[in-house]
Amino acid sequence: MVLSGFSRLPLRAVLFADGVLARLEGKTAQGVLRHSVVLDPVAVIDRLHPPGTTESVVPGTAVPVVPSLERALRFRPEALVVAMTESDHVAYADGRPRHAPRQPGDLPAFWWEQIAAAVRNGLHVISCLHLQLRHTELAERVAGGQQLIDVRRPHGILPKYSGRLRRTRAKLVHVAGSDCVVGKRTVALQLHREAVARGIDAGYVGTGQTCLLAGCTEGAIVDRAPVFQAAGLVEHLVLRADPRHDLLIIKGQASVLHPAFGGLATAILQGSRPDAVVFVHDPRRRFRYHWEHLPLGDVRSEIHVVEELGGAPVAAVASRGRENVRSLRHLGLPVVDVLDGDGTAELLDALRPMVIV
């Protein structure tokens, strides 16, 4: 796994989420704060966030939010985690923050300064950037014992999909959704946590950067695989995890109907060959995340497409907020908010007939 080179985990980490901690673009930092078992966040860097802690963004956490690495060093971190990509960049315009994505490798000066300061102060750097830091001059400044880790690197094994091999032990739940950033990862990790708490031998197959930084049984950055090998990579990860667990949970990316990412979403869905699917949807969203000219598809139609492509039933729907949950009852499926009360327990109960022997 991405942090397998460390002899001791979790690492005390500063999360770099400049300008995005409380925004949708801050999903990686939020996911690490809420779910990571391999990173122990001791501070978050975000110059735009009000002084205080992460409690207002991720309830139940109280990690200090600071404006720079210099202010975070007093918390004795071991690593700086760049918990965002160039496309998550936020800038001020007319006194308001706005999404201002940058091209891979086009880093603001402040980002470079903070990463260089981490190297200078002896911290490991764990980067989610598209830019591969190990191919920059920073790699020459790393001292003995320091590690410079690019999370978004291609997986070492990229097989073609076979479809011949079958799981011998684990049942599998796939978490799909109607768009990017609707809560698929939160649902998947909450479900995994609930299953483990109930004594179920459950594993997690990660498909993106946040999953790898949260800690998973097997994982890869699937969008770094060539399109004709993405399903094969997922099949490979699932089959490696299968002998170790009774239940596996995997999260899809984006949506199978997304014009830009539908191929990736379909590859993960079909490569995993699920026994049941959880569908995540925000009924308030009318247009695709950062594609405001592209309307979302009809939720009933997409659920049907997911079932056809995945060959498994959608057993439940997840959303965020009680009003959203109520508005989706018409689908005739269990609808839950996994961050509200017993929502995760209700979700696992809905899945039990299909995946728990």
PDB file of C-alpha atoms in Angstrom, residues 16-289:
ATOM      1  CA  PHE A  16      -2.416  20.685   3.457  1.00  0.00           C
ATOM      2  CA  ALA A  17      -5.910  21.793   2.377  1.00  0.00           C
ATOM      3  CA  ASP A  18      -5.285  25.431   1.558  1.00  0.00           C
ATOM      4  CA  GLY A  19      -8.564  27.228   0.932  1.00  0.00           C
ATOM      5  CA  VAL A  20     -10.648  24.068   0.642  1.00  0.00           C
ATOM      6  CA  LEU A  21     -11.101  22.485   4.077  1.00  0.00           C
ATOM      7  CA  ALA A  22     -14.773  23.472   4.338  1.00  0.00           C
ATOM      8  CA  ARG A  23     -15.511  23.117   0.610  1.00  0.00           C
ATOM      9  CA  LEU A  24     -16.329  20.143  -1.601  1.00  0.00           C
ATOM     10  CA  GLU A  25     -12.746  20.299  -2.903  1.00  0.00           C
ATOM     11  CA  GLY A  26     -11.596  19.464   0.625  1.00  0.00           C
ATOM     12  CA  LYS A  27     -13.009  15.936   0.479  1.00  0.00           C
ATOM     13  CA  THR A  28      -9.589  14.270   0.845  1.00  0.00           C
ATOM     14  CA  ALA A  29      -8.729  16.185   4.001  1.00  0.00           C
ATOM     15  CA  GLN A  30     -12.233  15.601   5.360  1.00  0.00           C
ATOM     16  CA  GLY A  31     -11.986  11.883   4.600  1.00  0.00           C
ATOM     17  CA  VAL A  32      -8.643  11.548   6.351  1.00  0.00           C
ATOM     18  CA  LEU A  33      -9.944  13.438   9.383  1.00  0.00           C
ATOM     19  CA  ARG A  34     -13.019  11.247   9.627  1.00  0.00           C
ATOM     20  CA  HIS A  35     -11.740   7.800   8.707  1.00  0.00           C
ATOM     21  CA  SER A  36      -7.977   7.344   8.419  1.00  0.00           C
ATOM     22  CA  VAL A  37      -6.318   4.582  10.420  1.00  0.00           C
ATOM     23  CA  VAL A  38      -2.870   5.162   8.877  1.00  0.00           C
ATOM     24  CA  LEU A  39      -2.616   8.936   9.409  1.00  0.00           C
ATOM     25  CA  ASP A  40      -3.081  10.817  12.685  1.00  0.00           C
ATOM     26  CA  PRO A  41      -3.860  14.426  11.725  1.00  0.00           C
ATOM     27  CA  VAL A  42      -2.332  16.898  14.185  1.00  0.00           C
ATOM     28  CA  ALA A  43      -2.998  20.087  12.180  1.00  0.00           C
ATOM     29  CA  VAL A  44      -4.564  21.335   8.943  1.00  0.00           C
ATOM     30  CA  ILE A  45      -3.136  24.155   6.824  1.00  0.00           C
ATOM     31  CA  ASP A  46      -5.834  26.407   5.341  1.00  0.00           C
ATOM     32  CA  ARG A  47      -5.243  30.152   5.136  1.00  0.00           C
ATOM     33  CA  LEU A  48      -8.902  30.870   4.343  1.00  0.00           C
ATOM     34  CA  HIS A  49     -10.410  28.964   7.249  1.00  0.00           C
ATOM     35  CA  PRO A  50     -11.373  30.901  10.392  1.00  0.00           C
ATOM     36  CA  PRO A  51      -9.063  30.341  13.386  1.00  0.00           C
ATOM     37  CA  GLY A  52     -10.055  27.314  15.417  1.00  0.00           C
ATOM     38  CA  THR A  53     -10.349  23.607  14.746  1.00  0.00           C
ATOM     39  CA  THR A  54     -11.869  21.202  12.247  1.00  0.00           C
ATOM     40  CA  GLU A  55     -14.941  20.600  14.424  1.00  0.00           C
ATOM     41  CA  SER A  56     -17.187  22.836  12.304  1.00  0.00           C
ATOM     42  CA  VAL A  57     -16.322  20.876   9.156  1.00  0.00           C
ATOM     43  CA  VAL A  58     -15.970  17.325  10.462  1.00  0.00           C
ATOM     44  CA  PRO A  59     -17.989  17.001  13.686  1.00  0.00           C
ATOM     45  CA  GLY A  60     -16.251  14.920  16.316  1.00  0.00           C
ATOM     46  CA  THR A  61     -12.778  16.154  15.360  1.00  0.00           C
ATOM     47  CA  ALA A  62     -10.849  18.991  16.965  1.00  0.00           C
ATOM     48  CA  VAL A  63      -7.681  19.287  14.911  1.00  0.00           C
ATOM     49  CA  PRO A  64      -6.134  22.786  14.918  1.00  0.00           C
ATOM     50  CA  VAL A  65      -6.357  24.756  11.665  1.00  0.00           C
ATOM     51  CA  VAL A  66      -3.293  26.917  11.003  1.00  0.00           C
ATOM     52  CA  PRO A  67      -2.165  29.244   8.174  1.00  0.00           C
ATOM     53  CA  SER A  68       1.256  27.672   7.530  1.00  0.00           C
ATOM     54  CA  LEU A  69       3.534  24.729   8.211  1.00  0.00           C
ATOM     55  CA  GLU A  70       5.631  26.927  10.467  1.00  0.00           C
ATOM     56  CA  ARG A  71       2.646  27.234  12.810  1.00  0.00           C
ATOM     57  CA  ALA A  72       2.032  23.481  12.634  1.00  0.00           C
ATOM     58  CA  LEU A  73       5.524  22.361  13.626  1.00  0.00           C
ATOM     59  CA  ARG A  74       4.745  22.817  17.324  1.00  0.00           C
ATOM     60  CA  PHE A  75       2.433  19.797  17.059  1.00  0.00           C
ATOM     61  CA  ARG A  76       5.444  17.574  16.243  1.00  0.00           C
ATOM     62  CA  PRO A  77       4.286  16.208  12.875  1.00  0.00           C
ATOM     63  CA  GLU A  78       6.123  13.463  11.019  1.00  0.00           C
ATOM     64  CA  ALA A  79       4.660  14.153   7.590  1.00  0.00           C
ATOM     65  CA  LEU A  80       3.047  16.781   5.403  1.00  0.00           C
ATOM     66  CA  VAL A  81       0.135  15.381   3.391  1.00  0.00           C
ATOM     67  CA  VAL A  82      -0.775  17.438   0.333  1.00  0.00           C
ATOM     68  CA  ALA A  83      -4.463  16.517   0.556  1.00  0.00           C
ATOM     69  CA  MET A  84      -5.558  18.183  -2.675  1.00  0.00           C
ATOM     70  CA  THR A  85      -4.692  18.295  -6.355  1.00  0.00           C
ATOM     71  CA  GLU A  86      -3.969  21.182  -8.678  1.00  0.00           C
ATOM     72  CA  SER A  87      -7.580  21.051  -9.888  1.00  0.00           C
ATOM     73  CA  ASP A  88      -8.817  21.761  -6.325  1.00  0.00           C
ATOM     74  CA  HIS A  89      -7.157  25.186  -6.200  1.00  0.00           C
ATOM     75  CA  VAL A  90      -9.283  28.028  -4.832  1.00  0.00           C
ATOM     76  CA  ALA A  91      -8.597  31.749  -5.310  1.00  0.00           C
ATOM     77  CA  TYR A  92     -10.242  34.969  -4.137  1.00  0.00           C
ATOM     78  CA  ALA A  93     -12.251  37.039  -6.619  1.00  0.00           C
ATOM     79  CA  ASP A  94     -14.282  40.077  -5.566  1.00  0.00           C
ATOM     80  CA  GLY A  95     -13.582  39.200  -1.953  1.00  0.00           C
ATOM     81  CA  ARG A  96     -15.003  35.694  -2.291  1.00  0.00           C
ATOM     82  CA  PRO A  97     -13.312  32.313  -2.683  1.00  0.00           C
ATOM     83  CA  ARG A  98     -13.942  30.620  -6.018  1.00  0.00           C
ATOM     84  CA  HIS A  99     -12.834  27.396  -7.600  1.00  0.00           C
ATOM     85  CA  ALA A 100      -9.847  28.180  -9.846  1.00  0.00           C
ATOM     86  CA  PRO A 101      -8.401  24.863 -11.065  1.00  0.00           C
ATOM     87  CA  ARG A 102      -4.829  24.743 -12.303  1.00  0.00           C
ATOM     88  CA  GLN A 103      -3.148  22.428 -14.758  1.00  0.00           C
ATOM     89  CA  PRO A 104      -1.048  19.523 -13.437  1.00  0.00           C
ATOM     90  CA  GLY A 105       2.301  20.845 -12.243  1.00  0.00           C
ATOM     91  CA  ASP A 106       1.164  24.491 -12.099  1.00  0.00           C
ATOM     92  CA  LEU A 107       1.482  24.996  -8.354  1.00  0.00           C
ATOM     93  CA  PRO A 108       0.972  28.354  -6.606  1.00  0.00           C
ATOM     94  CA  ALA A 109       4.103  29.749  -4.965  1.00  0.00           C
ATOM     95  CA  PHE A 110       2.657  29.154  -1.493  1.00  0.00           C
ATOM     96  CA  TRP A 111       2.214  25.465  -2.206  1.00  0.00           C
ATOM     97  CA  TRP A 112       5.838  25.122  -3.298  1.00  0.00           C
ATOM     98  CA  GLU A 113       6.965  27.044  -0.213  1.00  0.00           C
ATOM     99  CA  GLN A 114       5.066  24.763   2.150  1.00  0.00           C
ATOM    100  CA  ILE A 115       6.276  21.548   0.510  1.00  0.00           C
ATOM    101  CA  ALA A 116       9.871  22.800   0.491  1.00  0.00           C
ATOM    102  CA  ALA A 117       9.559  23.811   4.145  1.00  0.00           C
ATOM    103  CA  ALA A 118       8.388  20.304   5.019  1.00  0.00           C
ATOM    104  CA  VAL A 119      11.428  18.779   3.314  1.00  0.00           C
ATOM    105  CA  ARG A 120      13.722  21.314   4.994  1.00  0.00           C
ATOM    106  CA  ASN A 121      12.300  20.443   8.408  1.00  0.00           C
ATOM    107  CA  GLY A 122      12.795  16.710   7.946  1.00  0.00           C
ATOM    108  CA  LEU A 123       9.157  15.753   7.359  1.00  0.00           C
ATOM    109  CA  HIS A 124       8.024  13.058   4.976  1.00  0.00           C
ATOM    110  CA  VAL A 125       5.912  14.455   2.127  1.00  0.00           C
ATOM    111  CA  ILE A 126       2.889  12.454   0.960  1.00  0.00           C
ATOM    112  CA  SER A 127       1.433  14.112  -2.108  1.00  0.00           C
ATOM    113  CA  CYS A 128      -1.906  13.766  -3.902  1.00  0.00           C
ATOM    114  CA  LEU A 129      -0.799  16.156  -6.647  1.00  0.00           C
ATOM    115  CA  HIS A 130      -0.891  15.134 -10.275  1.00  0.00           C
ATOM    116  CA  LEU A 131       2.674  16.442 -10.440  1.00  0.00           C
ATOM    117  CA  GLN A 132       5.036  13.648  -9.416  1.00  0.00           C
ATOM    118  CA  LEU A 133       7.252  15.296  -6.789  1.00  0.00           C
ATOM    119  CA  ARG A 134       9.830  12.524  -6.967  1.00  0.00           C
ATOM    120  CA  HIS A 135      10.672  13.794 -10.463  1.00  0.00           C
ATOM    121  CA  THR A 136      11.352  17.367  -9.267  1.00  0.00           C
ATOM    122  CA  GLU A 137      14.412  18.922  -7.671  1.00  0.00           C
ATOM    123  CA  LEU A 138      12.820  18.365  -4.265  1.00  0.00           C
ATOM    124  CA  ALA A 139      13.850  14.726  -4.523  1.00  0.00           C
ATOM    125  CA  GLU A 140      17.497  15.834  -4.352  1.00  0.00           C
ATOM    126  CA  ARG A 141      16.893  17.630  -1.045  1.00  0.00           C
ATOM    127  CA  VAL A 142      15.395  14.660   0.789  1.00  0.00           C
ATOM    128  CA  ALA A 143      17.698  13.556   3.602  1.00  0.00           C
ATOM    129  CA  GLY A 144      18.319  10.054   4.833  1.00  0.00           C
ATOM    130  CA  GLY A 145      15.185   8.484   6.258  1.00  0.00           C
ATOM    131  CA  GLN A 146      12.814  10.986   4.659  1.00  0.00           C
ATOM    132  CA  GLN A 147      10.289   9.738   2.133  1.00  0.00           C
ATOM    133  CA  LEU A 148       8.740  11.625  -0.777  1.00  0.00           C
ATOM    134  CA  ILE A 149       5.613   9.716  -1.772  1.00  0.00           C
ATOM    135  CA  ASP A 150       3.459  10.421  -4.805  1.00  0.00           C
ATOM    136  CA  VAL A 151       0.073   8.891  -4.017  1.00  0.00           C
ATOM    137  CA  ARG A 152      -1.242   9.309  -7.566  1.00  0.00           C
ATOM    138  CA  ARG A 153       1.243   6.967  -9.199  1.00  0.00           C
ATOM    139  CA  PRO A 154       0.271   4.112 -11.514  1.00  0.00           C
ATOM    140  CA  HIS A 155      -0.148   0.697  -9.943  1.00  0.00           C
ATOM    141  CA  GLY A 156       2.695  -1.717 -10.588  1.00  0.00           C
ATOM    142  CA  ILE A 157       0.394  -4.421 -11.972  1.00  0.00           C
ATOM    143  CA  LEU A 158      -1.949  -3.542 -14.834  1.00  0.00           C
ATOM    144  CA  PRO A 159      -3.620  -6.753 -16.065  1.00  0.00           C
ATOM    145  CA  LYS A 160      -6.387  -6.995 -18.600  1.00  0.00           C
ATOM    146  CA  TYR A 161      -9.788  -8.009 -17.331  1.00  0.00           C
ATOM    147  CA  SER A 162     -10.259 -11.800 -17.474  1.00  0.00           C
ATOM    148  CA  GLY A 163     -13.733 -12.483 -16.090  1.00  0.00           C
ATOM    149  CA  ARG A 164     -12.658 -16.071 -15.552  1.00  0.00           C
ATOM    150  CA  LEU A 165     -11.693 -16.056 -11.883  1.00  0.00           C
ATOM    151  CA  ARG A 166     -14.338 -15.970  -9.177  1.00  0.00           C
ATOM    152  CA  ARG A 167     -14.178 -14.939  -5.568  1.00  0.00           C
ATOM    153  CA  THR A 168     -13.979 -17.915  -3.247  1.00  0.00           C
ATOM    154  CA  ARG A 169     -14.850 -16.268   0.049  1.00  0.00           C
ATOM    155  CA  ALA A 170     -15.951 -12.639   0.121  1.00  0.00           C
ATOM    156  CA  LYS A 171     -19.242 -11.047  -0.821  1.00  0.00           C
ATOM    157  CA  LEU A 172     -18.852  -7.569  -2.302  1.00  0.00           C
ATOM    158  CA  VAL A 173     -20.774  -4.302  -1.939  1.00  0.00           C
ATOM    159  CA  HIS A 174     -20.146  -1.639  -4.560  1.00  0.00           C
ATOM    160  CA  VAL A 175     -20.953   2.001  -3.720  1.00  0.00           C
ATOM    161  CA  ALA A 176     -22.004   3.839  -6.883  1.00  0.00           C
ATOM    162  CA  GLY A 177     -23.425   7.317  -7.318  1.00  0.00           C
ATOM    163  CA  SER A 178     -25.018   9.898  -9.576  1.00  0.00           C
ATOM    164  CA  ASP A 179     -22.038  12.273  -9.707  1.00  0.00           C
ATOM    165  CA  CYS A 180     -18.642  13.217  -8.303  1.00  0.00           C
ATOM    166  CA  VAL A 181     -18.494  14.405  -4.692  1.00  0.00           C
ATOM    167  CA  VAL A 182     -21.904  13.196  -3.536  1.00  0.00           C
ATOM    168  CA  GLY A 183     -20.583  11.146  -0.582  1.00  0.00           C
ATOM    169  CA  LYS A 184     -19.730   7.728  -2.026  1.00  0.00           C
ATOM    170  CA  ARG A 185     -16.476   7.390  -0.078  1.00  0.00           C
ATOM    171  CA  THR A 186     -18.070   8.484   3.191  1.00  0.00           C
ATOM    172  CA  VAL A 187     -20.825   5.901   2.715  1.00  0.00           C
ATOM    173  CA  ALA A 188     -18.318   3.166   1.875  1.00  0.00           C
ATOM    174  CA  LEU A 189     -16.006   3.877   4.818  1.00  0.00           C
ATOM    175  CA  GLN A 190     -18.883   4.287   7.271  1.00  0.00           C
ATOM    176  CA  LEU A 191     -20.275   0.962   6.068  1.00  0.00           C
ATOM    177  CA  HIS A 192     -16.902  -0.704   6.519  1.00  0.00           C
ATOM    178  CA  ARG A 193     -16.583   0.722  10.033  1.00  0.00           C
ATOM    179  CA  GLU A 194     -20.064  -0.520  10.973  1.00  0.00           C
ATOM    180  CA  ALA A 195     -19.400  -4.005   9.623  1.00  0.00           C
ATOM    181  CA  VAL A 196     -16.159  -4.305  11.598  1.00  0.00           C
ATOM    182  CA  ALA A 197     -17.906  -3.019  14.738  1.00  0.00           C
ATOM    183  CA  ARG A 198     -20.452  -5.832  14.367  1.00  0.00           C
ATOM    184  CA  GLY A 199     -17.711  -8.428  14.206  1.00  0.00           C
ATOM    185  CA  ILE A 200     -17.945  -9.004  10.459  1.00  0.00           C
ATOM    186  CA  ASP A 201     -14.598  -9.746   8.831  1.00  0.00           C
ATOM    187  CA  ALA A 202     -14.770  -6.847   6.371  1.00  0.00           C
ATOM    188  CA  GLY A 203     -12.155  -5.379   4.064  1.00  0.00           C
ATOM    189  CA  TYR A 204     -11.994  -2.285   1.915  1.00  0.00           C
ATOM    190  CA  VAL A 205     -10.743  -2.042  -1.675  1.00  0.00           C
ATOM    191  CA  GLY A 206      -9.608   1.503  -2.420  1.00  0.00           C
ATOM    192  CA  THR A 207      -9.908   3.074  -5.876  1.00  0.00           C
ATOM    193  CA  GLY A 208      -8.762   6.656  -5.212  1.00  0.00           C
ATOM    194  CA  GLN A 209      -6.369   8.791  -3.210  1.00  0.00           C
ATOM    195  CA  THR A 210      -8.517   9.319  -0.115  1.00  0.00           C
ATOM    196  CA  CYS A 211      -9.186   5.594   0.220  1.00  0.00           C
ATOM    197  CA  LEU A 212      -5.454   4.893   0.174  1.00  0.00           C
ATOM    198  CA  LEU A 213      -4.793   7.572   2.787  1.00  0.00           C
ATOM    199  CA  ALA A 214      -7.601   6.263   4.979  1.00  0.00           C
ATOM    200  CA  GLY A 215      -6.140   2.748   4.884  1.00  0.00           C
ATOM    201  CA  CYS A 216      -7.478  -0.157   2.870  1.00  0.00           C
ATOM    202  CA  THR A 217      -6.974  -3.881   2.321  1.00  0.00           C
ATOM    203  CA  GLU A 218      -5.941  -3.374  -1.311  1.00  0.00           C
ATOM    204  CA  GLY A 219      -5.982  -0.239  -3.392  1.00  0.00           C
ATOM    205  CA  ALA A 220      -4.800   1.712  -6.391  1.00  0.00           C
ATOM    206  CA  ILE A 221      -5.381   5.000  -8.167  1.00  0.00           C
ATOM    207  CA  VAL A 222      -7.564   3.389 -10.805  1.00  0.00           C
ATOM    208  CA  ASP A 223      -7.799   6.516 -12.952  1.00  0.00           C
ATOM    209  CA  ARG A 224      -4.042   6.225 -13.587  1.00  0.00           C
ATOM    210  CA  ALA A 225      -4.580   2.902 -15.407  1.00  0.00           C
ATOM    211  CA  PRO A 226      -5.068   2.842 -19.188  1.00  0.00           C
ATOM    212  CA  VAL A 227      -8.760   2.566 -19.960  1.00  0.00           C
ATOM    213  CA  PHE A 228      -8.526  -1.004 -21.280  1.00  0.00           C
ATOM    214  CA  GLN A 229      -6.766  -2.138 -18.082  1.00  0.00           C
ATOM    215  CA  ALA A 230      -8.866  -0.360 -15.447  1.00  0.00           C
ATOM    216  CA  ALA A 231     -11.411  -3.170 -15.034  1.00  0.00           C
ATOM    217  CA  GLY A 232      -8.573  -5.703 -14.937  1.00  0.00           C
ATOM    218  CA  LEU A 233      -6.831  -3.749 -12.193  1.00  0.00           C
ATOM    219  CA  VAL A 234     -10.017  -3.709 -10.111  1.00  0.00           C
ATOM    220  CA  GLU A 235     -10.490  -7.441 -10.686  1.00  0.00           C
ATOM    221  CA  HIS A 236      -6.889  -7.980  -9.548  1.00  0.00           C
ATOM    222  CA  LEU A 237      -7.346  -5.927  -6.354  1.00  0.00           C
ATOM    223  CA  VAL A 238     -10.606  -7.646  -5.454  1.00  0.00           C
ATOM    224  CA  LEU A 239      -9.199 -11.126  -5.993  1.00  0.00           C
ATOM    225  CA  ARG A 240      -6.140 -10.317  -3.865  1.00  0.00           C
ATOM    226  CA  ALA A 241      -8.402  -9.167  -1.026  1.00  0.00           C
ATOM    227  CA  ASP A 242     -10.956 -11.972  -1.388  1.00  0.00           C
ATOM    228  CA  PRO A 243      -9.218 -14.731   0.641  1.00  0.00           C
ATOM    229  CA  ARG A 244      -8.795 -12.452   3.654  1.00  0.00           C
ATOM    230  CA  HIS A 245     -12.363 -11.288   4.273  1.00  0.00           C
ATOM    231  CA  ASP A 246     -16.008 -12.325   4.329  1.00  0.00           C
ATOM    232  CA  LEU A 247     -17.179  -8.928   3.062  1.00  0.00           C
ATOM    233  CA  LEU A 248     -15.484  -6.433   0.750  1.00  0.00           C
ATOM    234  CA  ILE A 249     -16.564  -2.859   0.114  1.00  0.00           C
ATOM    235  CA  ILE A 250     -15.454  -0.867  -2.921  1.00  0.00           C
ATOM    236  CA  LYS A 251     -16.287   2.658  -4.045  1.00  0.00           C
ATOM    237  CA  GLY A 252     -16.882   3.664  -7.623  1.00  0.00           C
ATOM    238  CA  GLN A 253     -15.792   6.977  -9.130  1.00  0.00           C
ATOM    239  CA  ALA A 254     -18.112   9.691 -10.430  1.00  0.00           C
ATOM    240  CA  SER A 255     -21.091   8.180 -12.287  1.00  0.00           C
ATOM    241  CA  VAL A 256     -21.544   5.624 -15.045  1.00  0.00           C
ATOM    242  CA  LEU A 257     -23.448   8.305 -16.996  1.00  0.00           C
ATOM    243  CA  HIS A 258     -20.832  11.030 -16.537  1.00  0.00           C
ATOM    244  CA  PRO A 259     -19.578  12.075 -19.995  1.00  0.00           C
ATOM    245  CA  ALA A 260     -16.011  12.542 -18.726  1.00  0.00           C
ATOM    246  CA  PHE A 261     -15.715   9.738 -16.168  1.00  0.00           C
ATOM    247  CA  GLY A 262     -18.369   7.198 -17.115  1.00  0.00           C
ATOM    248  CA  GLY A 263     -15.791   4.805 -18.551  1.00  0.00           C
ATOM    249  CA  LEU A 264     -13.860   4.796 -15.267  1.00  0.00           C
ATOM    250  CA  ALA A 265     -17.031   4.333 -13.201  1.00  0.00           C
ATOM    251  CA  THR A 266     -18.152   1.441 -15.404  1.00  0.00           C
ATOM    252  CA  ALA A 267     -14.720  -0.220 -15.277  1.00  0.00           C
ATOM    253  CA  ILE A 268     -14.760  -0.219 -11.465  1.00  0.00           C
ATOM    254  CA  LEU A 269     -18.349  -1.473 -11.342  1.00  0.00           C
ATOM    255  CA  GLN A 270     -17.836  -4.293 -13.824  1.00  0.00           C
ATOM    256  CA  GLY A 271     -14.350  -5.151 -12.611  1.00  0.00           C
ATOM    257  CA  SER A 272     -15.614  -5.661  -9.070  1.00  0.00           C
ATOM    258  CA  ARG A 273     -18.614  -7.868 -10.006  1.00  0.00           C
ATOM    259  CA  PRO A 274     -20.679  -6.898  -6.937  1.00  0.00           C
ATOM    260  CA  ASP A 275     -23.297  -8.868  -5.052  1.00  0.00           C
ATOM    261  CA  ALA A 276     -25.147  -5.686  -4.095  1.00  0.00           C
ATOM    262  CA  VAL A 277     -24.923  -1.964  -4.799  1.00  0.00           C
ATOM    263  CA  VAL A 278     -25.544   1.136  -2.697  1.00  0.00           C
ATOM    264  CA  PHE A 279     -26.455   4.181  -4.799  1.00  0.00           C
ATOM    265  CA  VAL A 280     -25.528   7.650  -3.496  1.00  0.00           C
ATOM    266  CA  HIS A 281     -27.466  10.671  -4.735  1.00  0.00           C
ATOM    267  CA  ASP A 282     -27.987  14.324  -3.896  1.00  0.00           C
ATOM    268  CA  PRO A 283     -31.502  15.241  -5.119  1.00  0.00           C
ATOM    269  CA  ARG A 284     -30.741  18.967  -4.825  1.00  0.00           C
ATOM    270  CA  ARG A 285     -28.010  18.785  -7.430  1.00  0.00           C
ATOM    271  CA  ARG A 286     -29.207  19.578 -10.936  1.00  0.00           C
ATOM    272  CA  PHE A 287     -25.900  19.852 -12.795  1.00  0.00           C
ATOM    273  CA  ARG A 288     -22.675  17.914 -12.640  1.00  0.00           C
ATOM    274  CA  TYR A 289     -19.962  18.961 -10.186  1.00  0.00           C
TER     275      TYR A 289
END
